[in-house]
CSV table of C-alpha atoms in Angstrom, one decimal:
chain,number,residue,atom,x,y,z
H,73,UNK,CA,16.4,-4.6,-12.6
H,74,UNK,CA,16.8,-2.9,-9.2
H,75,UNK,CA,13.0,-2.2,-9.0
H,76,UNK,CA,12.2,0.7,-6.7
H,77,UNK,CA,15.1,2.0,-4.6
H,78,UNK,CA,14.9,4.4,-1.7
H,79,UNK,CA,17.7,6.2,0.2
H,80,UNK,CA,18.4,6.6,3.0
H,81,UNK,CA,17.1,3.5,4.9
H,82,UNK,CA,17.3,5.3,8.2
H,83,UNK,CA,17.4,9.0,9.1
H,84,UNK,CA,17.3,11.0,12.3
H,85,UNK,CA,16.4,14.7,12.1
H,86,UNK,CA,16.0,17.5,14.5
H,87,UNK,CA,12.8,19.6,14.5
H,88,UNK,CA,13.0,22.3,11.8
H,89,UNK,CA,15.6,20.6,9.7
H,90,UNK,CA,14.9,19.9,6.0
H,91,UNK,CA,15.8,16.8,4.0
H,92,UNK,CA,15.0,14.9,0.8
H,93,UNK,CA,14.1,11.3,0.6
H,94,UNK,CA,15.2,9.8,-2.7
H,95,UNK,CA,13.2,7.4,-4.8
H,96,UNK,CA,14.1,5.9,-8.1
H,97,UNK,CA,12.7,3.1,-10.3
H,98,UNK,CA,14.1,1.5,-13.4
H,99,UNK,CA,10.9,-0.1,-14.8
H,100,UNK,CA,9.8,2.9,-16.9
H,101,UNK,CA,6.7,3.2,-14.8
H,102,UNK,CA,4.6,6.3,-15.3
H,103,UNK,CA,2.9,6.3,-11.9
H,104,UNK,CA,4.9,7.0,-8.7
H,105,UNK,CA,3.7,7.7,-5.2
H,106,UNK,CA,4.8,8.3,-1.6
H,107,UNK,CA,3.1,6.8,1.4
H,108,UNK,CA,3.7,7.1,5.1
H,109,UNK,CA,3.0,4.2,7.4
H,110,UNK,CA,2.1,4.8,11.0
H,111,UNK,CA,1.1,2.2,13.6
H,112,UNK,CA,-2.6,1.3,13.3
H,113,UNK,CA,-3.2,3.6,10.3
H,114,UNK,CA,-2.0,1.5,7.4
H,115,UNK,CA,-0.4,3.4,4.5
H,116,UNK,CA,-1.5,6.9,3.7
H,117,UNK,CA,-0.9,8.6,0.4
H,118,UNK,CA,1.2,11.8,0.6
H,119,UNK,CA,1.8,12.7,-3.0
H,120,UNK,CA,1.6,11.0,-6.3
H,121,UNK,CA,2.6,11.6,-10.0
H,122,UNK,CA,1.1,10.2,-13.1
H,123,UNK,CA,4.1,11.1,-15.3
H,124,UNK,CA,7.1,13.4,-15.5
H,125,UNK,CA,6.1,17.0,-14.8
H,126,UNK,CA,2.8,16.1,-13.2
H,127,UNK,CA,2.3,15.7,-9.4
H,128,UNK,CA,-0.8,15.9,-7.2
H,129,UNK,CA,-1.6,15.7,-3.5
H,130,UNK,CA,-2.8,12.6,-1.7
H,131,UNK,CA,-4.5,12.3,1.7
H,132,UNK,CA,-1.7,13.8,3.9
H,133,UNK,CA,0.3,16.3,1.8
H,134,UNK,CA,1.0,19.0,4.4
H,135,UNK,CA,4.7,19.5,5.2
H,136,UNK,CA,5.9,17.6,2.1
H,137,UNK,CA,6.8,18.7,-1.4
H,138,UNK,CA,7.5,16.6,-4.5
H,139,UNK,CA,8.7,17.1,-8.0
H,140,UNK,CA,9.0,14.7,-11.0
H,141,UNK,CA,11.5,16.0,-13.5
H,142,UNK,CA,12.2,12.5,-14.9
H,143,UNK,CA,10.3,9.3,-15.3
H,144,UNK,CA,12.8,7.5,-13.0
H,145,UNK,CA,13.0,9.8,-10.0
H,146,UNK,CA,10.4,11.0,-7.5
H,147,UNK,CA,12.0,12.7,-4.5
H,148,UNK,CA,10.1,13.7,-1.4
H,149,UNK,CA,11.1,16.9,0.5
H,150,UNK,CA,10.4,17.7,4.1
H,151,UNK,CA,10.7,21.4,4.3
H,152,UNK,CA,10.8,21.8,8.1
H,153,UNK,CA,10.7,18.5,9.9
H,154,UNK,CA,8.3,18.1,12.8
H,155,UNK,CA,8.0,15.2,15.3
H,156,UNK,CA,4.6,14.3,13.8
H,157,UNK,CA,6.5,13.3,10.6
H,158,UNK,CA,8.2,10.5,12.4
H,159,UNK,CA,7.2,7.5,10.3
H,160,UNK,CA,8.2,4.9,7.8
H,161,UNK,CA,8.0,6.2,4.3
H,162,UNK,CA,7.4,4.0,1.3
H,163,UNK,CA,7.8,5.0,-2.4
H,164,UNK,CA,5.9,2.9,-5.0
H,165,UNK,CA,5.6,2.8,-8.7
H,166,UNK,CA,3.2,1.2,-11.2
H,167,UNK,CA,3.0,1.0,-15.0
H,168,UNK,CA,0.1,3.4,-15.1
H,169,UNK,CA,-2.4,4.9,-12.6
H,170,UNK,CA,-5.6,3.2,-11.8
H,171,UNK,CA,-5.7,-0.6,-11.5
H,172,UNK,CA,-2.1,-1.6,-11.8
H,173,UNK,CA,-0.1,-3.3,-9.2
H,174,UNK,CA,2.2,-1.1,-7.3
H,175,UNK,CA,5.8,-2.1,-6.6
H,176,UNK,CA,7.2,-0.8,-3.3
H,177,UNK,CA,10.6,0.3,-2.3
H,178,UNK,CA,12.2,-1.0,1.0
H,179,UNK,CA,11.1,2.0,3.0
H,180,UNK,CA,12.9,4.8,4.9
H,181,UNK,CA,12.5,5.0,8.7
H,182,UNK,CA,12.5,8.6,9.7
H,183,UNK,CA,12.7,9.9,13.3
H,184,UNK,CA,12.3,13.6,14.1
H,185,UNK,CA,13.4,14.6,17.5
T,34,UNK,CA,-14.9,8.3,5.9
T,35,UNK,CA,-12.6,5.3,5.6
T,36,UNK,CA,-12.5,4.0,2.0
T,37,UNK,CA,-11.1,0.6,3.1
T,38,UNK,CA,-12.0,-0.9,6.5
T,39,UNK,CA,-10.1,-3.9,8.0
T,40,UNK,CA,-11.9,-4.3,11.2
T,41,UNK,CA,-9.7,-7.1,12.5
T,42,UNK,CA,-6.6,-5.4,14.0
T,43,UNK,CA,-4.9,-8.6,15.1
T,44,UNK,CA,-5.7,-12.3,14.7
T,45,UNK,CA,-3.9,-15.2,16.3
T,46,UNK,CA,-4.3,-18.8,15.1
T,47,UNK,CA,-2.5,-22.1,15.6
T,48,UNK,CA,-0.7,-23.6,12.6
T,49,UNK,CA,-2.9,-25.5,10.2
T,50,UNK,CA,-6.0,-23.6,11.2
T,51,UNK,CA,-7.9,-21.7,8.4
T,52,UNK,CA,-8.2,-18.0,8.8
T,53,UNK,CA,-10.2,-15.3,7.0
T,54,UNK,CA,-9.2,-11.7,6.9
T,55,UNK,CA,-12.0,-9.3,6.2
T,56,UNK,CA,-12.0,-6.2,4.0
T,57,UNK,CA,-14.9,-3.8,3.3
T,58,UNK,CA,-14.5,-1.0,0.9
T,59,UNK,CA,-16.5,2.1,-0.1
T,60,UNK,CA,-16.5,3.8,-3.5
T,61,UNK,CA,-18.9,5.5,-5.9
T,62,UNK,CA,-16.7,4.6,-8.9
T,63,UNK,CA,-18.1,1.9,-11.1
T,64,UNK,CA,-14.6,0.9,-12.2
T,65,UNK,CA,-12.2,0.1,-9.4
T,66,UNK,CA,-9.6,-2.4,-8.4
T,67,UNK,CA,-9.0,-4.2,-5.2
T,68,UNK,CA,-5.7,-5.5,-3.9
T,69,UNK,CA,-4.1,-7.4,-1.1
T,70,UNK,CA,-0.6,-6.9,0.1
T,71,UNK,CA,1.5,-8.8,2.6
T,72,UNK,CA,4.0,-7.1,4.9
T,73,UNK,CA,6.2,-9.7,6.7
T,74,UNK,CA,8.2,-8.8,9.8
T,75,UNK,CA,11.1,-7.8,7.5
T,76,UNK,CA,9.0,-4.8,6.4
T,77,UNK,CA,8.7,-5.0,2.6
T,78,UNK,CA,5.4,-4.9,0.9
T,79,UNK,CA,4.5,-7.9,-1.3
T,80,UNK,CA,1.7,-7.8,-3.8
T,81,UNK,CA,-0.7,-10.8,-3.5
T,82,UNK,CA,-3.6,-10.2,-5.8
T,83,UNK,CA,-5.6,-7.7,-7.9
T,84,UNK,CA,-9.3,-7.8,-8.8
T,85,UNK,CA,-11.3,-5.5,-11.0
T,86,UNK,CA,-14.8,-4.4,-10.2
T,87,UNK,CA,-16.3,-6.4,-13.1
T,88,UNK,CA,-14.9,-9.7,-12.2
T,89,UNK,CA,-16.6,-11.3,-9.1
T,90,UNK,CA,-15.1,-14.7,-9.6
T,91,UNK,CA,-13.5,-16.1,-6.6
T,92,UNK,CA,-9.8,-16.8,-6.9
T,93,UNK,CA,-7.6,-19.5,-5.5
T,94,UNK,CA,-3.9,-19.7,-5.5
T,95,UNK,CA,-2.5,-22.6,-3.5
T,96,UNK,CA,-3.5,-22.1,0.1
T,97,UNK,CA,-4.8,-18.6,-0.6
T,98,UNK,CA,-8.3,-17.7,-1.8
T,99,UNK,CA,-10.2,-14.5,-2.2
T,100,UNK,CA,-13.9,-13.9,-2.1
T,101,UNK,CA,-15.1,-10.7,-3.8
T,102,UNK,CA,-18.8,-9.7,-3.2
T,103,UNK,CA,-20.0,-6.4,-4.7
T,104,UNK,CA,-23.3,-6.7,-3.0
T,105,UNK,CA,-21.6,-6.4,0.4
T,106,UNK,CA,-18.6,-4.4,-0.8
T,107,UNK,CA,-16.3,-7.0,0.6
T,108,UNK,CA,-13.1,-8.6,-0.6
T,109,UNK,CA,-12.1,-11.2,2.0
T,110,UNK,CA,-8.9,-13.2,2.0
T,111,UNK,CA,-8.7,-16.8,3.4
T,112,UNK,CA,-5.6,-18.7,4.2
T,113,UNK,CA,-6.1,-22.4,4.4
T,114,UNK,CA,-3.9,-24.6,6.6
T,115,UNK,CA,-2.0,-21.6,7.9
T,116,UNK,CA,1.7,-21.8,8.4
T,117,UNK,CA,4.1,-19.8,10.6
T,118,UNK,CA,5.5,-18.1,7.5
T,119,UNK,CA,2.1,-16.6,7.0
T,120,UNK,CA,2.7,-14.4,10.0
T,121,UNK,CA,2.6,-10.8,8.7
T,122,UNK,CA,0.5,-7.7,8.4
T,123,UNK,CA,-2.0,-7.9,5.5
T,124,UNK,CA,-3.3,-4.9,3.8
T,125,UNK,CA,-6.3,-4.5,1.6
T,126,UNK,CA,-6.3,-1.6,-0.9
T,127,UNK,CA,-8.7,0.1,-3.3
T,128,UNK,CA,-7.8,2.0,-6.5
T,129,UNK,CA,-10.4,4.2,-8.0
T,130,UNK,CA,-9.6,4.5,-11.7
T,131,UNK,CA,-11.0,8.0,-12.1
T,132,UNK,CA,-9.0,9.5,-9.3
T,133,UNK,CA,-5.5,8.0,-9.6
T,134,UNK,CA,-5.3,7.2,-5.9
T,135,UNK,CA,-4.8,4.2,-3.8
T,136,UNK,CA,-6.4,3.8,-0.4
T,137,UNK,CA,-5.1,1.2,2.0
T,138,UNK,CA,-6.9,-0.3,5.0
T,139,UNK,CA,-5.2,-0.1,8.4
T,140,UNK,CA,-4.0,-3.7,8.1
T,141,UNK,CA,-4.6,-7.0,10.0
T,142,UNK,CA,-1.7,-8.5,11.9
T,143,UNK,CA,-1.8,-12.3,11.6
T,144,UNK,CA,0.1,-14.3,14.1
T,145,UNK,CA,0.4,-18.0,13.3
T,146,UNK,CA,1.7,-20.0,16.3
T,147,UNK,CA,3.4,-23.4,15.9
């Protein structure tokens, strides 16, 4: 079991560029989510999905898109990168929504210049 | 309003001291879950514990213990006889069953000095 994998580990973008952060899990988890971690602010929920074909917004969804075409994959798209999106991004999955422990990927450190 | 408040931004202790990390939460759900995660300097997030809102029993796991009090909406975490390896950022989190969302506190950075 690889658990939750994220690619890339590091990325530098210029303002206005677009890119996709990849996330995959091999635990057959229904619930997947994306967080961003900024100094002093903990982890903030960007988008989440309770199953294939179902996504919803979290606390800070602006500037990000997601889709969930399979149970395994949950990519996060930055449409037009801005310096305010410089952050560490974590993908997580859990068996179901609600009270289940989330398993986190190793994170992607994104810098937008 | 913050759903999860960790008022202690950073705590420094000397090895073997006991330390308590505070967590206060806010919810209107009657069914919810509380979590603690550890983020060591390497950056990964490690699950430590989960409690549901109907179980107020305190829990002990080795040097770690958790005190859940619904009356004060608190879920505090105590490390007994701290060690240098306990140095990390610790996050408290809340999951509201009806809303499919997790809320994390801002974290407490624990520095354990030898």
